[in-house]
Amino acid sequence: MIDTLSLYHRQQAGTRLEQLARSIDLTESQYRDAIERYEAVGRFLADPSGSLAIYNPRLVPQGSFRIGTVIRPDHEECEFDVDTTCWLMINLPDSQYRIKQLIAHRLNQNANYQRMLKEKHRCWRLIYSEATRFHLDIVPAVPDDYLQFVRLGVPEEFAKHAIKITDDRHPQYYNRTTDWMGSNPEGYALWFLEVMKVQAHRIRTALSAELKMSLDKIPEYKIRTPLQRGVQLMKRHRDQKYGDDDFKPISVIITTLAALSYAEVVRSLNSDLFFDIIYHMVEKMPSFIENRAGVKWIPNPVNPNENFADKWAANSKLEKKFYEWHASFMALLRNDKLSKGYQDIASALKLSFGEKTFNRAFSPDSNLHNPASSSKLREAATLLSGGMAATNQSGHITSSSSGMTNQPHRFHFSQPPYIPKRRDHKYGALRYQQTLIEKNFSFLKCKIENKVLKCTGWITPPGALNAYKLMIEYVVGKEPKTTIIHPEIQPSHKIHMYRDHSLCLSFPPDMKWTEASRVAELTIPWLAEWLVYYELYQVNGGIWEGPQSPAHLTEATVNVNVDCD
């Protein structure tokens, strides 16, 4: 079915889905507050002078918050929670009751926590003020014998996090025993994160360059892969469709099937479009439901003996609801209105994700909805049109008081730039260009290969919806070839992009490239301009606002690759 959808549809639909996913996620302040609170509780529990110190307590987040698939409540009056596990280094046998009370005793030593404390079946809950609409669940846990899972084929790096947890409904709750409920939320989280580690590293690297921060300083909540965004979209869609229905698909089934499918999709799919990944990932999810002697089985990846779909056999409604929900989500992805105007798709998106979610994503303050509200992009365009623009080290358009001044030029579309097969070496000239580029633009990494200077890097223009990976190839005395590698963009003369995704950044009669022309002074600032104008092009109805040559040719005539020698 996806083969019948145009690249334009997939680009636009993916952009809309990404915007929805961002609106479903917690805000940055919510993330910061939640992290600050559970870290404060963790420090208190682990205080060397406290009653738990001899057990070496360790508080770690678990569940959707840990793996980056948490969704904010659809209604502002509802609370969101963070699930945590408090590890105590105690060997079994022991009683679940005693272990749970150890943690309660320590929390009661703090007047604030004592006032907030409430007991639940498996955990202690800290309920913060009504204004914050937040609570923290703390599940008491002790280490389990993880070698049993290694023998089942679970990698030790995941299995070693196996734990036993408390539950006051357990028949042996008050007895000293090893008969406790088992779990491994940290092992599951590490498995999930392993599935998407390559894509997560790419995003982290791009953010590191953009924010000028070291990789280890980028907060985890800023890293969101298509897998995480897809799970968020599916969970919100499920909640909107079924509400409090007890038979709706549970989150762990959606998350596990999505991760299994995602792993296969990223290996086999020859596309990095957000929509393409989501479409194929969701489409393939049911294929990972096993059939073991007539029993539907979705194994826990860190405990193969556990079946996440174990209740399906006892109640067929659970299985029926899963397939019903899956068909509904696929129907949404196949809706050709996803790439149309917001009025066309509004009713379908509101029905699928909720009116509040839709309004957050596509309100008048959203960059996607209203071009006039794209303030950062518009500010950059104003600087460019007024001749007061410069390009800074990150590739962002700023005032001319800092960075490399943007020189006048006009975008064009004729013969695409090319790298000749025969080329002068002139290593010194290439090295000179490389030095200038690296001195002025920290986001680019350059090397000289086969008499060609190649520079690659990531730029996310302020206010933009996309991060762009680009490559610049330069041969001495020739116009550089500048190519957009990511995201995949539909080439068109309207945006001055050739079929091979290279750009036409200048009009030949305006200037002639010579050995003296500097890539750092011309090509890179013009590329930064192109990104700003392309972002505006996406949100203002397909109108190119940048300067264009008067001899702008038609795409049908010249949008071909020429192998020049």
XYZ file of C-alpha atoms in Angstrom:
565
model
C 0.000 0.000 0.000
C 2.805 2.436 0.832
C 4.106 2.068 -2.738
C 1.052 3.979 -3.945
C 1.810 6.953 -1.688
C 3.904 9.718 -3.211
C 7.094 10.972 -1.605
C 5.348 14.292 -0.985
C 2.540 12.524 0.894
C 4.995 10.580 3.010
C 7.013 13.689 3.833
C 3.979 15.755 4.795
C 2.291 12.914 6.681
C 5.499 12.209 8.583
C 5.848 15.861 9.529
C 2.303 15.927 10.905
C 2.808 12.712 12.884
C 6.074 13.978 14.354
C 4.375 17.190 15.415
C 1.612 15.184 17.082
C 4.170 13.018 18.877
C 5.935 16.110 20.234
C 2.660 17.393 21.611
C 1.999 14.029 23.299
C 5.393 13.977 25.020
C 6.031 15.619 28.386
C 7.274 19.189 28.279
C 10.915 19.890 29.047
C 9.952 21.435 32.390
C 7.937 18.328 33.286
C 10.943 16.148 32.508
C 13.297 18.329 34.529
C 10.941 18.459 37.508
C 10.369 14.690 37.479
C 14.113 13.953 37.281
C 14.872 16.434 40.040
C 12.265 14.833 42.318
C 13.228 11.194 41.906
C 16.926 12.067 42.199
C 16.192 13.939 45.452
C 14.324 10.910 46.814
C 17.174 8.664 45.694
C 19.731 10.800 47.526
C 17.620 10.741 50.680
C 17.185 6.966 50.622
C 20.908 6.426 50.033
C 22.131 8.944 52.628
C 25.065 7.301 54.461
C 23.580 8.387 57.792
C 20.149 6.945 56.998
C 18.623 3.664 58.109
C 18.918 2.075 54.648
C 22.603 2.817 54.087
C 23.737 -0.716 55.034
C 21.625 -2.111 52.184
C 23.226 0.157 49.554
C 19.873 1.444 48.214
C 19.640 2.509 44.581
C 16.612 4.245 43.072
C 16.258 3.899 39.291
C 13.422 4.923 36.938
C 11.546 2.197 35.087
C 8.756 1.807 32.571
C 7.832 4.352 29.919
C 9.764 7.175 31.586
C 12.938 5.105 31.479
C 12.617 4.140 27.803
C 11.362 7.505 26.558
C 7.803 6.537 25.580
C 5.918 8.327 28.349
C 2.909 10.368 27.229
C 1.435 13.356 28.982
C -2.143 13.123 30.261
C -4.681 14.251 27.695
C -6.497 16.217 30.364
C -4.523 18.847 32.245
C -6.218 17.951 35.530
C -4.855 14.391 35.390
C -1.598 13.395 37.050
C 1.421 11.862 35.368
C 3.678 9.526 37.250
C 7.205 8.196 37.247
C 7.729 4.562 38.194
C 10.944 3.722 40.015
C 12.544 0.681 41.603
C 14.419 0.887 44.875
C 17.066 -1.831 44.953
C 18.145 -3.077 48.362
C 21.143 -5.431 48.453
C 19.475 -8.091 50.605
C 19.742 -11.809 49.959
C 16.655 -13.986 50.118
C 14.975 -15.638 51.932
C 13.287 -12.691 53.585
C 9.745 -11.394 53.889
C 8.283 -8.972 51.378
C 6.555 -7.205 54.262
C 9.847 -6.459 56.048
C 11.544 -5.154 52.917
C 8.621 -2.883 52.107
C 8.529 -1.534 55.651
C 12.258 -0.749 55.584
C 11.637 1.738 52.811
C 8.543 3.172 54.490
C 10.483 3.661 57.724
C 13.159 5.638 55.920
C 10.659 7.803 54.007
C 8.806 8.560 57.235
C 11.981 10.092 58.627
C 11.398 13.045 56.301
C 8.412 15.205 57.281
C 7.584 16.104 53.681
C 7.762 12.539 52.391
C 5.806 11.300 55.406
C 2.959 13.653 54.523
C 3.011 12.576 50.870
C 3.312 8.812 51.457
C 0.600 6.361 50.446
C 0.828 2.557 50.288
C -0.127 0.665 47.135
C -0.113 -3.104 46.531
C 3.387 -3.255 45.047
C 4.882 0.109 45.883
C 4.969 3.242 47.974
C 3.551 6.322 46.312
C 4.698 9.884 46.953
C 1.900 12.251 45.970
C 3.198 15.737 45.344
C 1.129 18.909 45.628
C -2.065 19.164 43.638
C -0.572 21.995 41.610
C 2.180 19.739 40.214
C -0.186 16.860 39.246
C 2.642 14.403 39.711
C 3.313 11.301 41.790
C 6.310 9.024 42.217
C 5.922 5.263 42.672
C 8.708 3.378 44.465
C 8.726 -0.397 44.065
C 10.879 -2.166 46.717
C 13.148 -4.783 45.133
C 15.971 -7.202 45.903
C 18.323 -8.971 43.466
C 17.184 -12.209 41.823
C 19.278 -15.194 40.688
C 19.762 -14.026 37.125
C 21.733 -17.025 35.853
C 18.452 -18.864 35.287
C 17.652 -16.326 32.562
C 21.131 -16.546 31.045
C 20.540 -20.272 30.663
C 17.359 -19.413 28.741
C 19.398 -17.381 26.262
C 18.965 -13.879 27.701
C 22.202 -11.847 27.316
C 23.886 -11.390 30.687
C 23.967 -7.608 30.235
C 20.159 -7.672 30.460
C 19.635 -10.684 32.725
C 21.833 -9.400 35.557
C 19.242 -6.746 36.384
C 16.590 -9.348 37.349
C 14.869 -8.558 40.637
C 12.208 -9.780 43.036
C 9.524 -7.250 43.986
C 6.985 -6.877 46.783
C 3.209 -7.334 46.473
C 0.914 -7.414 49.501
C -1.504 -9.675 47.595
C 1.093 -12.439 47.400
C 0.195 -15.470 49.598
C 3.735 -15.506 51.046
C 3.848 -11.764 51.684
C 4.547 -12.042 55.440
C 6.760 -15.138 55.317
C 10.527 -15.472 55.010
C 10.838 -17.102 51.624
C 12.375 -16.914 48.175
C 8.909 -17.142 46.661
C 8.547 -13.581 45.440
C 7.257 -12.115 42.193
C 10.032 -11.711 39.631
C 10.620 -8.771 37.320
C 13.343 -7.070 35.290
C 12.308 -3.559 34.240
C 15.894 -2.335 33.846
C 16.847 -5.318 31.687
C 13.803 -4.670 29.500
C 14.734 -0.982 29.229
C 18.285 -1.812 28.194
C 16.973 -4.255 25.572
C 14.605 -1.609 24.181
C 17.324 1.051 24.077
C 19.720 -1.380 22.400
C 17.248 -1.836 19.539
C 17.451 1.858 18.655
C 20.988 2.726 19.772
C 22.322 3.518 16.277
C 19.535 5.976 15.486
C 19.720 7.459 19.004
C 23.461 8.064 18.608
C 22.898 9.900 15.323
C 20.342 12.176 16.955
C 22.591 12.735 19.958
C 25.525 13.628 17.690
C 23.416 16.149 15.758
C 22.167 17.731 18.998
C 25.690 17.852 20.368
C 26.823 19.911 17.385
C 23.731 22.115 17.461
C 23.795 22.818 21.213
C 27.608 22.849 21.467
C 27.456 20.289 24.254
C 29.447 17.110 24.725
C 27.577 13.908 23.920
C 27.323 12.833 27.561
C 25.713 16.153 28.535
C 22.712 15.787 26.197
C 19.672 14.904 28.368
C 18.043 11.598 27.486
C 14.640 13.266 27.137
C 15.931 15.258 24.155
C 16.679 12.044 22.242
C 13.587 10.681 20.521
C 13.856 8.080 17.767
C 11.061 7.018 15.398
C 10.572 3.953 17.619
C 9.893 6.081 20.690
C 7.711 8.536 18.800
C 5.810 5.679 17.192
C 5.057 4.060 20.545
C 3.870 7.399 21.933
C 1.526 7.868 18.970
C 0.164 4.341 19.251
C -0.473 4.610 22.989
C -2.308 7.925 22.651
C -4.318 6.557 19.715
C -5.275 3.499 21.795
C -6.289 5.637 24.779
C -8.353 7.919 22.588
C -10.090 4.987 20.907
C -10.808 2.880 24.002
C -10.569 5.159 27.029
C -10.823 3.091 30.220
C -11.849 -0.091 28.405
C -10.273 -2.985 30.352
C -9.826 -4.962 27.138
C -7.710 -2.406 25.256
C -4.159 -3.440 24.234
C -1.709 -3.060 27.117
C 1.312 -0.813 26.722
C 3.918 -3.535 27.150
C 2.472 -5.464 24.183
C 2.468 -2.383 21.949
C 5.981 -1.432 23.047
C 7.476 -4.916 22.671
C 5.970 -5.624 19.253
C 6.973 -2.166 18.046
C 10.588 -2.676 19.143
C 10.807 -6.125 17.521
C 9.342 -4.752 14.302
C 11.517 -1.630 14.371
C 14.676 -3.726 14.625
C 13.771 -5.526 11.415
C 12.580 -2.401 9.595
C 15.750 -0.378 10.161
C 17.811 -3.315 8.892
C 15.840 -3.802 5.700
C 14.155 -0.494 4.828
C 15.965 1.678 2.313
C 14.479 4.913 3.636
C 14.926 7.118 6.665
C 11.662 9.025 6.258
C 9.792 9.156 9.550
C 6.537 8.125 7.899
C 8.088 5.159 6.088
C 9.618 3.814 9.291
C 6.400 4.217 11.281
C 4.277 2.690 8.529
C 6.391 -0.433 8.099
C 6.979 -0.798 11.827
C 3.271 -0.763 12.656
C 2.349 -2.909 9.668
C 4.745 -5.700 10.691
C 3.924 -5.743 14.423
C 1.427 -8.662 14.314
C 4.004 -10.856 12.560
C 5.977 -11.017 15.806
C 3.111 -12.632 17.719
C 4.099 -16.289 18.055
C 1.768 -19.278 18.023
C 2.893 -21.932 20.480
C 0.693 -25.006 20.274
C -2.336 -22.846 19.551
C -1.506 -20.263 22.223
C -0.705 -16.692 21.131
C 2.627 -15.760 22.677
C 4.479 -12.454 22.967
C 7.605 -13.339 24.944
C 9.225 -10.989 27.386
C 12.640 -10.372 25.751
C 14.377 -10.656 29.145
C 12.340 -13.630 30.389
C 11.306 -15.959 27.545
C 9.063 -17.960 29.900
C 6.821 -14.924 30.429
C 4.059 -14.344 27.894
C 2.812 -10.750 27.736
C -0.313 -12.068 25.980
C -1.023 -14.768 28.571
C -4.525 -13.432 29.266
C -5.608 -13.647 25.626
C -6.326 -17.368 25.919
C -8.732 -16.801 28.820
C -10.556 -13.884 27.214
C -10.755 -13.631 23.436
C -11.834 -9.973 23.670
C -8.260 -8.998 24.504
C -6.884 -10.453 21.289
C -9.795 -9.104 19.273
C -9.248 -5.586 20.630
C -5.567 -5.699 19.723
C -6.227 -6.547 16.080
C -9.104 -4.083 15.946
C -6.872 -1.310 17.272
C -4.029 -2.263 14.925
C -6.331 -2.132 11.880
C -7.581 1.273 12.994
C -4.080 2.701 13.307
C -3.081 1.323 9.907
C -6.191 2.885 8.385
C -5.045 6.240 9.773
C -1.611 5.846 8.180
C -3.219 4.978 4.843
C -5.482 8.018 4.926
C -4.418 10.161 1.970
C -5.670 13.250 3.798
C -2.630 13.072 6.102
C -0.708 15.063 3.517
C -3.519 17.539 2.801
C -4.370 20.822 4.498
C -5.158 20.950 8.172
C -8.846 21.525 7.615
C -9.000 18.308 5.592
C -7.269 16.158 8.189
C -8.410 17.888 11.395
C -11.442 15.674 12.057
C -9.503 12.422 11.526
C -6.626 13.501 13.765
C -8.914 14.780 16.500
C -10.813 11.504 16.431
C -7.584 9.489 16.553
C -5.551 11.477 19.083
C -7.974 13.792 20.860
C -8.903 17.407 20.322
C -6.511 18.716 22.987
C -3.601 16.847 21.476
C -4.473 18.168 18.023
C -4.785 21.737 19.287
C -1.417 21.557 21.060
C 0.224 20.264 17.893
C -1.443 22.547 15.360
C -2.503 25.631 17.257
C -1.866 29.082 15.729
C 1.398 29.133 17.713
C 2.634 25.999 15.949
C 5.267 26.446 13.248
C 3.469 23.922 11.076
C 0.079 25.600 11.214
C 0.860 29.237 10.683
C 3.924 30.470 8.780
C 3.634 33.902 10.379
C 4.255 32.314 13.791
C 7.557 30.727 12.691
C 9.271 33.572 14.486
C 12.835 32.273 14.496
C 12.748 31.322 10.837
C 11.055 34.576 9.959
C 13.660 36.521 11.905
C 16.421 34.794 9.935
C 14.659 35.547 6.636
C 14.330 39.209 7.624
C 18.059 39.443 8.326
C 18.793 37.849 4.950
C 16.491 40.101 2.980
C 17.916 43.154 4.717
C 21.506 42.227 3.938
C 22.345 42.027 7.662
C 22.834 38.269 7.986
C 25.793 36.137 8.937
C 26.236 32.402 9.485
C 27.654 31.339 12.841
C 29.747 28.311 13.815
C 26.658 26.101 14.134
C 25.410 27.018 10.657
C 22.648 29.260 12.007
C 21.688 32.603 10.471
C 22.434 35.443 12.901
C 23.085 39.168 12.781
C 26.108 40.288 10.779
C 27.944 41.275 13.967
C 28.971 37.659 14.444
C 29.888 34.838 12.086
C 30.607 34.723 8.363
C 28.754 37.469 6.481
C 26.268 36.145 3.914
C 27.220 37.422 0.480
C 24.575 38.402 -2.128
C 23.556 35.622 -4.526
C 20.553 34.150 -6.321
C 19.349 30.565 -6.239
C 19.203 28.965 -9.668
C 18.388 25.688 -11.452
C 20.257 24.576 -14.549
C 23.066 22.015 -14.690
C 23.749 20.267 -11.370
C 27.222 20.657 -9.867
C 29.490 17.695 -10.508
C 32.781 16.241 -9.371
C 34.994 15.768 -12.468
C 36.790 12.462 -12.883
C 40.006 14.266 -13.839
C 40.999 16.855 -11.289
C 44.066 18.777 -10.201
C 45.566 17.717 -6.932
C 46.754 21.016 -5.440
C 46.718 19.649 -1.927
C 47.768 22.997 -0.503
C 44.681 24.714 -1.956
C 42.382 22.014 -0.572
C 44.069 22.178 2.828
C 43.653 25.972 2.866
C 39.896 25.636 2.199
C 39.646 22.933 4.884
C 41.364 25.136 7.460
C 39.018 28.060 6.755
C 35.945 25.833 7.038
C 36.991 24.143 10.274
C 37.983 27.480 11.802
C 34.613 29.077 11.112
C 32.118 26.161 11.280
C 32.340 23.706 14.158
C 29.414 21.598 12.910
C 31.382 20.354 9.896
C 33.940 17.544 9.813
C 36.272 17.660 6.801
C 38.734 15.330 5.120
C 40.576 15.184 1.792
C 40.007 12.030 -0.258
C 41.031 11.366 -3.857
C 41.767 15.055 -4.498
C 38.312 16.051 -3.180
C 37.634 18.001 0.013
C 34.591 16.429 1.664
C 32.780 18.047 4.601
C 29.777 16.555 6.414
C 27.688 17.731 9.323
C 24.258 18.348 10.825
C 22.314 21.608 11.053
C 18.999 22.287 12.763
C 18.041 25.901 11.963
C 16.416 27.640 14.960
C 12.659 27.184 14.646
C 13.010 24.331 12.152
C 11.118 21.061 12.322
C 13.959 18.994 10.892
C 17.620 18.303 11.487
C 19.564 18.213 8.222
C 22.601 16.117 7.408
C 24.577 17.562 4.526
C 27.724 16.962 2.520
C 29.888 19.462 0.653
C 32.340 18.202 -1.978
C 34.937 20.590 -3.385
C 37.469 20.256 -6.193
C 39.951 23.090 -6.671
C 38.551 25.768 -8.937
C 35.092 24.161 -9.338
C 31.776 25.090 -7.804
C 31.253 22.905 -4.690
C 28.576 20.229 -4.814
C 26.255 20.531 -1.817
C 23.936 17.613 -1.071
C 21.182 17.122 1.498
C 21.590 13.574 2.813
C 18.878 13.623 5.484
C 15.930 13.940 5.550
C 14.856 12.575 2.175
C 13.402 15.514 0.228
C 11.404 15.477 -2.994
C 13.674 17.160 -5.577
C 12.141 20.059 -7.509
C 13.150 23.155 -9.407
C 10.852 25.021 -7.004
C 13.320 24.437 -4.174
C 16.463 24.474 -6.359
C 17.231 20.821 -5.719
C 18.338 18.353 -8.399
C 17.367 14.716 -8.632
C 20.535 13.628 -6.820
C 19.541 15.929 -3.905
C 22.294 18.436 -4.645
C 21.471 22.155 -4.553
C 21.889 25.034 -6.956
C 22.973 27.849 -4.670
C 24.138 30.449 -7.197
C 23.467 31.887 -10.666
C 26.584 31.493 -12.897
C 26.376 34.974 -14.527
C 26.506 36.494 -11.033
C 29.886 34.954 -10.288
C 32.442 32.500 -11.634
C 34.027 29.994 -9.312
C 37.809 30.167 -9.312
C 40.585 28.765 -7.195
C 40.403 31.950 -5.118
C 36.691 31.490 -4.267
C 36.245 30.439 -0.643
C 33.791 27.723 0.339
C 33.587 29.056 3.893
C 32.577 32.532 2.722
C 30.139 31.547 -0.026
C 28.818 27.991 -0.121
C 28.238 27.382 3.587
C 26.373 30.640 4.334
C 24.276 30.112 1.189
C 23.507 26.579 2.325
C 22.360 27.949 5.697
C 20.082 30.328 3.778
C 18.658 27.476 1.724
C 17.686 25.606 4.905
C 15.812 28.632 6.251
C 13.950 29.208 2.987
C 13.143 25.501 2.595
C 11.662 25.373 6.108
C 9.513 28.400 5.313
C 8.558 26.827 1.971
C 7.059 23.872 3.866
C 4.816 25.986 6.056
C 3.726 28.784 3.735
C 2.009 26.857 0.991
C 4.966 26.008 -1.237
C 6.180 29.548 -1.876
C 9.949 30.040 -2.199
C 10.912 33.298 -0.517
C 14.622 33.304 -1.306
C 16.292 35.305 -4.102
C 16.022 33.553 -7.480
C 17.674 34.043 -10.847
C 15.624 35.421 -13.774
C 16.657 32.425 -15.913
C 15.060 29.838 -13.677
C 14.476 26.821 -15.946
C 11.807 24.156 -15.785
C 12.351 20.929 -13.925
C 11.391 18.776 -16.909
C 14.175 20.319 -18.977
C 17.101 20.140 -16.626
C 16.377 17.931 -13.640
C 18.789 15.252 -14.755
C 22.189 14.106 -13.600
C 24.999 14.861 -16.021
C 28.144 12.746 -15.833
C 30.687 15.304 -16.978
C 34.335 14.536 -17.467
